[in-house]
CSV table of C-alpha atoms in Angstrom, one decimal:
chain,number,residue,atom,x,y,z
A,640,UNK,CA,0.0,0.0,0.0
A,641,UNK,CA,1.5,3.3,-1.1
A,642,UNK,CA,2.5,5.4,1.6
A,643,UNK,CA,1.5,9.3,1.8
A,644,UNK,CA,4.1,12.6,3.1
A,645,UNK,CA,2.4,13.5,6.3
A,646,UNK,CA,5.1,16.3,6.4
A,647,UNK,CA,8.8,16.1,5.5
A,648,UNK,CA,10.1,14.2,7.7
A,649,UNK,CA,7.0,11.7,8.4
A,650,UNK,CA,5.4,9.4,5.7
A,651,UNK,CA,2.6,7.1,6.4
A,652,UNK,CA,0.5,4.0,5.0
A,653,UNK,CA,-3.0,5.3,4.7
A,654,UNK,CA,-5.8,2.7,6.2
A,655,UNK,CA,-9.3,2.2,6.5
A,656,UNK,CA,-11.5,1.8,9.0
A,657,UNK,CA,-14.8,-0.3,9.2
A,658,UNK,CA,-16.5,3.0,8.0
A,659,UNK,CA,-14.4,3.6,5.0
A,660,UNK,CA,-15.4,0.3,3.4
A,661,UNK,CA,-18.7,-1.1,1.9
A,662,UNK,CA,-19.4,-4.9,0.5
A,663,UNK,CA,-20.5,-4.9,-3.0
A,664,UNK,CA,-23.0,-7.0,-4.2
A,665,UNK,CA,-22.4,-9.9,-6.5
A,666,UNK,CA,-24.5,-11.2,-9.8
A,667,UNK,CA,-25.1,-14.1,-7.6
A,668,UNK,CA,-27.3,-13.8,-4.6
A,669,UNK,CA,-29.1,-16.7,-2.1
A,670,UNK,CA,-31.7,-17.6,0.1
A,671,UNK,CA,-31.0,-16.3,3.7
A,672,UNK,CA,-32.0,-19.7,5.3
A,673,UNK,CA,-28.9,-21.5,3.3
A,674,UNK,CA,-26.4,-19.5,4.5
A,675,UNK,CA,-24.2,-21.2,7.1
A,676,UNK,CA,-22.3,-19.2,9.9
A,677,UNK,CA,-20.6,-21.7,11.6
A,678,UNK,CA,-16.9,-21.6,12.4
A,679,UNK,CA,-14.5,-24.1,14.1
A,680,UNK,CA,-11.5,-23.3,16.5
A,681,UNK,CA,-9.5,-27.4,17.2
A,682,UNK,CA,-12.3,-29.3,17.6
A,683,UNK,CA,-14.6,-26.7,19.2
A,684,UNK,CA,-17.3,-25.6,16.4
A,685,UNK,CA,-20.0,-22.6,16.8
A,686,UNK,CA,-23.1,-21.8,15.1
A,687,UNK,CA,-22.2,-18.2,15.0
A,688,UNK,CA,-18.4,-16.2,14.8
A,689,UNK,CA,-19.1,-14.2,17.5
A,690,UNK,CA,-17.2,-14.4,20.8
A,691,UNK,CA,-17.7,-12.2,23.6
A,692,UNK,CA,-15.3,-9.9,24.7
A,693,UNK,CA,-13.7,-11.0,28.3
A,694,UNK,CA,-15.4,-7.6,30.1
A,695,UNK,CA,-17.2,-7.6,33.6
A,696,UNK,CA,-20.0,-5.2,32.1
A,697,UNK,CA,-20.6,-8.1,29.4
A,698,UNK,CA,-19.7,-11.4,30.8
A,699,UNK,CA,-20.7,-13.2,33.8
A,700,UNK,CA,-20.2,-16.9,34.4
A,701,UNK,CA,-24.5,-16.7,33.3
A,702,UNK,CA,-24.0,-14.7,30.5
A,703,UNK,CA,-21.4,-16.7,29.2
A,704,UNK,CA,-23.7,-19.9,29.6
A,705,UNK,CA,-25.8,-18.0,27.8
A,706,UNK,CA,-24.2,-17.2,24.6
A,707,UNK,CA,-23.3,-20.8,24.7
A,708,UNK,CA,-25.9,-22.1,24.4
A,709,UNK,CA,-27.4,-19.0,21.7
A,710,UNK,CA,-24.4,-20.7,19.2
A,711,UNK,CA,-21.8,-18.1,20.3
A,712,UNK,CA,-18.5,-18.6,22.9
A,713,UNK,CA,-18.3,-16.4,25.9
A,714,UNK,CA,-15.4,-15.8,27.5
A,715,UNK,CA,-14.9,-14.8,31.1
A,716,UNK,CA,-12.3,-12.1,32.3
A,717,UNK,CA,-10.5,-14.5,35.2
A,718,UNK,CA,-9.1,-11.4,36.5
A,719,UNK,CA,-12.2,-9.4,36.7
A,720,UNK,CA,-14.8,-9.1,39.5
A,721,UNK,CA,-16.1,-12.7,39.4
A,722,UNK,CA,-12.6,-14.5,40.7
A,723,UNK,CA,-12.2,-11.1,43.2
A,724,UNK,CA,-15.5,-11.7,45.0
A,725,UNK,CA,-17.2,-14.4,46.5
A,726,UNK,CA,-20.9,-12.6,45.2
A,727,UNK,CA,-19.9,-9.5,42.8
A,728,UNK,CA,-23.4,-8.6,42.3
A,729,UNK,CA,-23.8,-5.6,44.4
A,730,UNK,CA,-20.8,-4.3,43.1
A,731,UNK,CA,-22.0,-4.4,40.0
A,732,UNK,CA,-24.9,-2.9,41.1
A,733,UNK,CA,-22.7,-0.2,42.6
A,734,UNK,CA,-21.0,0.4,39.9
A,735,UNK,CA,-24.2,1.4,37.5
A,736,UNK,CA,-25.2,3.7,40.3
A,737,UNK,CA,-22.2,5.5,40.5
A,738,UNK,CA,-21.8,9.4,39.5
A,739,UNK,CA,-20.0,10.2,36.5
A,740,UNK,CA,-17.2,12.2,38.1
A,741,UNK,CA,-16.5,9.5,41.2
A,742,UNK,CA,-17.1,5.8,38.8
A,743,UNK,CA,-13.6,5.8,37.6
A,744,UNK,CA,-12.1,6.5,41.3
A,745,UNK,CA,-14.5,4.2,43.0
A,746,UNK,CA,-13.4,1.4,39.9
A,747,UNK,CA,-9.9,1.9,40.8
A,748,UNK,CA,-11.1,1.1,44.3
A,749,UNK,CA,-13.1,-2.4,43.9
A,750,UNK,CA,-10.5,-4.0,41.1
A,751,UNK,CA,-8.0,-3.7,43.9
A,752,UNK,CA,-9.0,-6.7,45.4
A,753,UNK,CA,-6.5,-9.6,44.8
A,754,UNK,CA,-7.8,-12.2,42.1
A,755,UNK,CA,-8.6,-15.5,43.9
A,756,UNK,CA,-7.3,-18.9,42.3
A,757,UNK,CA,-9.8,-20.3,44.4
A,758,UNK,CA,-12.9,-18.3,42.3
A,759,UNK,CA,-10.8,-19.0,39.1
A,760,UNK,CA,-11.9,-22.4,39.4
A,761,UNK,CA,-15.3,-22.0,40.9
A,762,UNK,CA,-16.5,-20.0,37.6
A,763,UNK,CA,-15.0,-22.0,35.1
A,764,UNK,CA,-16.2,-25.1,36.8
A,765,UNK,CA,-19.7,-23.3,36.8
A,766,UNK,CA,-19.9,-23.0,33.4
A,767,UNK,CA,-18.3,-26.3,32.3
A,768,UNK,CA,-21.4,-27.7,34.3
A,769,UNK,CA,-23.9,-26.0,32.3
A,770,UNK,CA,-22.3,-28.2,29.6
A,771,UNK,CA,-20.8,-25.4,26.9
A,772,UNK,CA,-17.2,-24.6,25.8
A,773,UNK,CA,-15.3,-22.9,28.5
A,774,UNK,CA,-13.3,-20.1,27.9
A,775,UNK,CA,-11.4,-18.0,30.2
A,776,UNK,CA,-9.2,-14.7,29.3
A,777,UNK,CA,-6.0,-13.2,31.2
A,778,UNK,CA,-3.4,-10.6,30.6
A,779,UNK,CA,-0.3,-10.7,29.4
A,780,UNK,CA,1.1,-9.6,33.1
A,781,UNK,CA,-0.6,-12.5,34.9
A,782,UNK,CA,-0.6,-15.4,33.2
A,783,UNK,CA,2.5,-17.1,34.7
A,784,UNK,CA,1.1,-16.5,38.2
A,785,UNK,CA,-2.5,-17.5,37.2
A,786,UNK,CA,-2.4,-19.9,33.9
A,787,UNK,CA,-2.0,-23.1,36.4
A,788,UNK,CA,-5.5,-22.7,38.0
A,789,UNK,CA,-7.0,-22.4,34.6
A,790,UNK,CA,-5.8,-24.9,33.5
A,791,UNK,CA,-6.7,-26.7,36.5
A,792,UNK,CA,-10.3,-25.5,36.1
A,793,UNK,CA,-10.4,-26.9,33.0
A,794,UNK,CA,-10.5,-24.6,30.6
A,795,UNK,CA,-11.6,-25.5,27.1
A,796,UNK,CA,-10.3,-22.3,24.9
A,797,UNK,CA,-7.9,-20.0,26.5
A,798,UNK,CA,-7.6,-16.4,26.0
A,799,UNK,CA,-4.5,-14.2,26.4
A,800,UNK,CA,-5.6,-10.4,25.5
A,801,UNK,CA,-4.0,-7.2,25.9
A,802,UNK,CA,-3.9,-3.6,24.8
A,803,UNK,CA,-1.1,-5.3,22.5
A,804,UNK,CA,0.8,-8.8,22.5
A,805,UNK,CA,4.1,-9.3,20.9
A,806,UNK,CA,5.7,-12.5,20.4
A,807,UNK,CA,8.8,-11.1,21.9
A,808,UNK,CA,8.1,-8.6,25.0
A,809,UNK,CA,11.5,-7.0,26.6
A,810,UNK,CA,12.3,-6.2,29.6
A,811,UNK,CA,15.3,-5.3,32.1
A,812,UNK,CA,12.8,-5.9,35.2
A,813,UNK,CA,11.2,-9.1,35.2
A,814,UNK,CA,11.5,-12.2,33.1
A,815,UNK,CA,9.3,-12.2,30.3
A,816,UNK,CA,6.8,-14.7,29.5
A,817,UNK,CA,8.2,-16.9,26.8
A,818,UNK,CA,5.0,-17.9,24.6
A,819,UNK,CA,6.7,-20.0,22.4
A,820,UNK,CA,7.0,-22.3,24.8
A,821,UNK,CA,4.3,-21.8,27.4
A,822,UNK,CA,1.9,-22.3,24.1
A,823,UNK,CA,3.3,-25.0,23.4
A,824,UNK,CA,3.0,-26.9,27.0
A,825,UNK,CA,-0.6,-25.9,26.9
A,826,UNK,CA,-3.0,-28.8,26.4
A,827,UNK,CA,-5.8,-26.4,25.2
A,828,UNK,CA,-5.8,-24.3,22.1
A,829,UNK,CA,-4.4,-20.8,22.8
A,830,UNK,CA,-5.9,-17.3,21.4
A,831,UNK,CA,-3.7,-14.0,21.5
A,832,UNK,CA,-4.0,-10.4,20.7
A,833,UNK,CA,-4.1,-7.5,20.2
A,834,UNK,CA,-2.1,-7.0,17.2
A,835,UNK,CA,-2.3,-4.8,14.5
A,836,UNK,CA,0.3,-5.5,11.7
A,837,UNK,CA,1.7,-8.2,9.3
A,838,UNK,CA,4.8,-8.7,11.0
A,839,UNK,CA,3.3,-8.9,14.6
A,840,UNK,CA,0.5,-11.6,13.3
A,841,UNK,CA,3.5,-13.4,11.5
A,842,UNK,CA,5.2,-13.6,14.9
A,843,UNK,CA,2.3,-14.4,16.8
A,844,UNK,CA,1.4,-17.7,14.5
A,845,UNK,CA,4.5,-18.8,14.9
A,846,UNK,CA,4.2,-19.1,18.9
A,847,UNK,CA,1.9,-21.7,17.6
A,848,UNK,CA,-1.3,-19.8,18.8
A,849,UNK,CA,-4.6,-21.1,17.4
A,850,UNK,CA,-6.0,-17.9,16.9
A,851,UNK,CA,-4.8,-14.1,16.8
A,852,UNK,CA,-7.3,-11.0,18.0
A,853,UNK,CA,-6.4,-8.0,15.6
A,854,UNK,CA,-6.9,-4.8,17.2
A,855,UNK,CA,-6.2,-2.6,20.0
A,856,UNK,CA,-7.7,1.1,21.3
A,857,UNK,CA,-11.0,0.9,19.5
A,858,UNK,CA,-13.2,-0.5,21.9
A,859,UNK,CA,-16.3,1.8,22.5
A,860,UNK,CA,-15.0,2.0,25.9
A,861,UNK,CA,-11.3,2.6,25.1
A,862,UNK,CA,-9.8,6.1,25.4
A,863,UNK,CA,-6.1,4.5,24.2
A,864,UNK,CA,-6.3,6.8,21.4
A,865,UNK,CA,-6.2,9.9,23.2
A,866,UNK,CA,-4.0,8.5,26.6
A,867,UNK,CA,-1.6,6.8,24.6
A,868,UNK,CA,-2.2,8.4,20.6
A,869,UNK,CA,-2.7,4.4,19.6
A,870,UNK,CA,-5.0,3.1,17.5
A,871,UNK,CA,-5.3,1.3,14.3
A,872,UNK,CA,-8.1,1.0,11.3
A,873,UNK,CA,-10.0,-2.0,11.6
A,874,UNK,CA,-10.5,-2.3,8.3
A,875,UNK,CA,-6.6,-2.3,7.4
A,876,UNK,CA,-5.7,-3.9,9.9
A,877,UNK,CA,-7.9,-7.3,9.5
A,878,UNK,CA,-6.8,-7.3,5.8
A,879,UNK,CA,-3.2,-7.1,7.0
A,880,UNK,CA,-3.3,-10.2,9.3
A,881,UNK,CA,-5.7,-12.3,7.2
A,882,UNK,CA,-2.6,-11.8,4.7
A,883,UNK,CA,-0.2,-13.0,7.1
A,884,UNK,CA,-2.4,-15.9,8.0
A,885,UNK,CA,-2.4,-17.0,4.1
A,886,UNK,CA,1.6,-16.9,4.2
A,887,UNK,CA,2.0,-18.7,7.1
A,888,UNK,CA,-0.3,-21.2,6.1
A,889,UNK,CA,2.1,-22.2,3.3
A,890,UNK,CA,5.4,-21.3,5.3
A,891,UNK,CA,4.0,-24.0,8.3
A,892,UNK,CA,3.2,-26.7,5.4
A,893,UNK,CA,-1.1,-26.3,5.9
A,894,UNK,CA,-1.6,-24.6,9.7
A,895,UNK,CA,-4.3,-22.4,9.9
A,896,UNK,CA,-4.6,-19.9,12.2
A,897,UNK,CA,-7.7,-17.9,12.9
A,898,UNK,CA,-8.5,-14.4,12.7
A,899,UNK,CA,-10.6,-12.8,15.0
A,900,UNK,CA,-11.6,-9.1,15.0
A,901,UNK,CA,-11.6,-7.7,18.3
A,902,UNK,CA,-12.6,-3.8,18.6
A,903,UNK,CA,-14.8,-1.2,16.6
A,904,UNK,CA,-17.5,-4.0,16.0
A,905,UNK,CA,-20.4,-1.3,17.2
A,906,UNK,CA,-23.0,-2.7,14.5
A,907,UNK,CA,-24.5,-5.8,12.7
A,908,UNK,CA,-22.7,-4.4,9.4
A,909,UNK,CA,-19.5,-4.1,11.3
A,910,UNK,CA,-19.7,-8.0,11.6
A,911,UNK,CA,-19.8,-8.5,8.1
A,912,UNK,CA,-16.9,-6.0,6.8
A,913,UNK,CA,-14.4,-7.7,9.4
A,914,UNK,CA,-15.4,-11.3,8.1
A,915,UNK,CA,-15.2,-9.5,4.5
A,916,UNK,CA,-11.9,-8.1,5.1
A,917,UNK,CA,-10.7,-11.8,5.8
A,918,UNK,CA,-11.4,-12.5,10.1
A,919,UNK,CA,-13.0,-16.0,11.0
A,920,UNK,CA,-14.8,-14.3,13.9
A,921,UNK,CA,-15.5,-10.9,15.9
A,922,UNK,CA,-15.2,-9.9,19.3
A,923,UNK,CA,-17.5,-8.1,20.5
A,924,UNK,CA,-18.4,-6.1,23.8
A,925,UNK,CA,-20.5,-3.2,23.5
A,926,UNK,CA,-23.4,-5.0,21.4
A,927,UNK,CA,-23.9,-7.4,24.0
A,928,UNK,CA,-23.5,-5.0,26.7
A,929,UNK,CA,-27.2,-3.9,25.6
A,930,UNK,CA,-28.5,-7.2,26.3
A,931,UNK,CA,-31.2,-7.5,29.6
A,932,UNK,CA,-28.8,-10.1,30.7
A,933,UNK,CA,-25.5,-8.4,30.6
A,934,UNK,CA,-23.9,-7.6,34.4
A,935,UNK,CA,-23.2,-3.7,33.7
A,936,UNK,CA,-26.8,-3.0,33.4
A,937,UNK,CA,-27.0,-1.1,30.2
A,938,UNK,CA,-23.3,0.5,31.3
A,939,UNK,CA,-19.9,-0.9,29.2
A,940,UNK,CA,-16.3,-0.9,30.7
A,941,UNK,CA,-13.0,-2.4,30.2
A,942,UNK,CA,-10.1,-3.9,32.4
A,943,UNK,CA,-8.3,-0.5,31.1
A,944,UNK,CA,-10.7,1.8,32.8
A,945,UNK,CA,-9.6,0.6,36.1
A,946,UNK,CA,-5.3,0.8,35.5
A,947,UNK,CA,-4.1,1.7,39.0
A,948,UNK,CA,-1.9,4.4,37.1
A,949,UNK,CA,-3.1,4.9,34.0
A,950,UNK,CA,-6.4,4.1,33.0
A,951,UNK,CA,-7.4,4.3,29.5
A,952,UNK,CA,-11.2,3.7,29.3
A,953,UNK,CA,-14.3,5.2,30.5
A,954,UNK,CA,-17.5,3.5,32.2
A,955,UNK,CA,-19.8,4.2,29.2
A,956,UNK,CA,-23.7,4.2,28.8
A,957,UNK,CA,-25.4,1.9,26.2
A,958,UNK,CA,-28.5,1.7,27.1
A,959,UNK,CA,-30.4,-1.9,27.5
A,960,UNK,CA,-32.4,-3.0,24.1
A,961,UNK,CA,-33.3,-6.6,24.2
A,962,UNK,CA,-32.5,-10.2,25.6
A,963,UNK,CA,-29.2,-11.6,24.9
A,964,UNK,CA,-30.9,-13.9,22.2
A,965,UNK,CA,-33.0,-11.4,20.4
A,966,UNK,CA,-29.7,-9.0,20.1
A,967,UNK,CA,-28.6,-12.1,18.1
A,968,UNK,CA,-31.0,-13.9,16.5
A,969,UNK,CA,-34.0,-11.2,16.2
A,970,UNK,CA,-36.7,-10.6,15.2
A,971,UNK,CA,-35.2,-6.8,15.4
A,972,UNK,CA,-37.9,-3.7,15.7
A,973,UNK,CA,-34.7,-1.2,15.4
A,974,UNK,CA,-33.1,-0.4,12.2
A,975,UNK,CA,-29.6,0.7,13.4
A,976,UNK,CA,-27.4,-2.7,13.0
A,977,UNK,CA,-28.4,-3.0,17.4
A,978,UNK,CA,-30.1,-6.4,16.9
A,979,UNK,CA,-30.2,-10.0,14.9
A,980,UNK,CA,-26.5,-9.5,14.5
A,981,UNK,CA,-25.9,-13.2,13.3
A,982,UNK,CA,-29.7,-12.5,10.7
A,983,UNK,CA,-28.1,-9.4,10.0
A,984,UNK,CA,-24.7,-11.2,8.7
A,985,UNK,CA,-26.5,-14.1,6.8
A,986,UNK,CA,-28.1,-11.4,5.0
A,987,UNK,CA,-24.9,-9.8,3.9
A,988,UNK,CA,-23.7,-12.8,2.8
A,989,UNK,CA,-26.8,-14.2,0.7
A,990,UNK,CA,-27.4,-10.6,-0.7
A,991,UNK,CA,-23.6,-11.5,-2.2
A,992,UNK,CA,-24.2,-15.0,-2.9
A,993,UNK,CA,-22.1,-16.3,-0.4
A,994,UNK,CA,-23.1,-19.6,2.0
A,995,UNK,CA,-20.1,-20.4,3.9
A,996,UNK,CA,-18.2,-17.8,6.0
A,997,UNK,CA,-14.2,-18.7,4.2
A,998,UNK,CA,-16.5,-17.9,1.0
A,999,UNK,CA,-17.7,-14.5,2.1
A,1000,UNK,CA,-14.0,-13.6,3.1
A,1001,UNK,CA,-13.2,-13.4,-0.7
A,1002,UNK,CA,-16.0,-11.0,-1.4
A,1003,UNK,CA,-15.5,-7.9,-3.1
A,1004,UNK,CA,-15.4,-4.4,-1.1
A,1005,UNK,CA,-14.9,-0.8,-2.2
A,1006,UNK,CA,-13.7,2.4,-0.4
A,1007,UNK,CA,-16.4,5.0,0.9
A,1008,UNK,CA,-14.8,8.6,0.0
């Protein structure tokens, strides 16, 4: 991609966002009811490509039982306020309460609570009971003190997520994690992100990950743009690992790794450019944050709205539209994208003639200017 002079001493790539794209219908098109969205991760395999972002406000251990059973994966944050209290509820119930100028103080406050190994395997073992794939998420920074107990709870998928997650961290303070090797003495299949680039993917597959989250600072709750000036387009930056996925697929002799689209996903449309710009799945938070059942009670925040020094996200107000399985399956009685996200994206992909999701990756898209 050509780059452009952003002055003359700076040049840049120029990218795209979800909103600077469009899918453009085919000479083909289909009936709704033969499109297929199922997708496989090892041997776990989902109606739908949608995964829930690891985020108190959207997942409980319910919730996540939930989705699970609606065709989706939910994944729980294991260092959130479910393995930090014994009965989180009235904190949660706090926490929608509070007044805008004291919530991010008072969050700072309740996620300072230790995170309990003990609660680790309580809520993963609460969900493997309700008889749906278990998946739990951790950061970066506490994986080698926590990873054991999920393991031990017995953990199906396992999630490592982060503002951004390089193959090769550095550092003169601590011993970084090796994931090289800590993937590869994992039993269970491993997912990792945020990345943003070619090069980072590349390096991330060849960890031996199963999966690889693109994105990082565009979360509806993320303020990473302003605190830290990062971000990436979505658009761009999907396109840019589903192209590292293809060479790595023939530089590892036929492994596939998956692509999954984690921020800016605001909108049913949203969940069809991602899959068109080449992810397997999406991510999402807000979206389901709307749902009756989700825990922040029509409010949305992430782990980095409660940094101890250096918080990067807001508590946010969504709003509550529907239950959990009308906000995916329908029927919808709002026009904005809000509901029937999975209807929504077999739509998309009969209006372009398109029945299988790896299909609808190749479909044609064109810049809005």
């Amino acid at each position: 991609m050509a780059e452009v002079e952003i002055g003359r001493g700076k040049r840049g790539r120029e990218a795209y966002a979800f909103d600077d794209v469009a899918i453009v219908p085919s000479r083909r098109t289909r009936d709704p009811e033969e499109v297929s969205t199922h997708w496989q991760i090892d041997a776990y395999r989902f109606d739908t490509p949608l995964i829930a972002a690891p985020m108190d406000s959207v997942m409980s251990p319910a919730t996540a039982i939930a989705l699970g059973r609606a065709g989706g994966l939910g994944v729980l944050d294991l260092e959130g306020l479910w393995t930090r209290y014994e009965d989180p509820e009235p904190l949660l119930e706090e926490i929608a309460g509070l007044e805008e100028g004291k919530a991010l103080t008072r969050l700072q406050d309740i996620y300072s609570q230790p995170v309990r190994e003990d609660l680790i395997a309580q809520r993963l073992s609460e969900i493997r009971n309700a008889g749906v794939t278990v998946a739990g998420s951790l950061s970066p920074q506490r994986v080698k003190r926590h990873y054991q107990a999920v393991i031990d709870g017995g953990v199906d998928l396992f999630v490592i997520r982060g503002t951004t997650v390089s193959a090769e961290h550095v550092s003169g303070q601590a011993e970084p994690l090796n994931l090289k090797q800590f993937i590869y003495e994992l039993d269970v299949p491993v997912l990792v992100g945020g990345c943003a680039t070619y090069q980072a993917a590349l390096h991330l597959m060849r960890t031996g990950a199963a999966g690889v989250l693109v994105g990082f600072g565009g979360g509806a709750a993320h303020t990473t743009r302003s605190v830290l000036g990062v971000t990436v387009p979505m658009a761009t930056a999907v396109a840019d690992v589903a192209a590292a996925r293809r060479d790595y697929l023939d530089e590892s002799g036929g492994r596939y790794v998956h692509v999954v689209a984690d921020g800016s996903i605001r909108q049913s449309g949203d969940i069809a450019k991602a899959i068109a710009c080449g992810a397997d799945a999406v991510m999402v938070g807000s979206p389901l944050a709307r749902a009756m059942e989700a825990p922040g009670r029509g409010w949305h925040w992430g782990s980095e709205s409660h940094h101890p020094s250096l918080p990067r996200g807001e508590r946010m107000w969504v709003g509550t539209v529907a239950p959990l399985e009308q906000i995916l399956h329908g029927p919808s009685f709002v026009a904005d994208g809000a509901m029937n996200l999975i209807g929504a994206l077999q739509r998309a992909m009969s209006t372009t003639g398109y029945t299988e999701l790896k299909e609808f990756q190749r479909v044609e898209v064109t810049i809005l200017r």
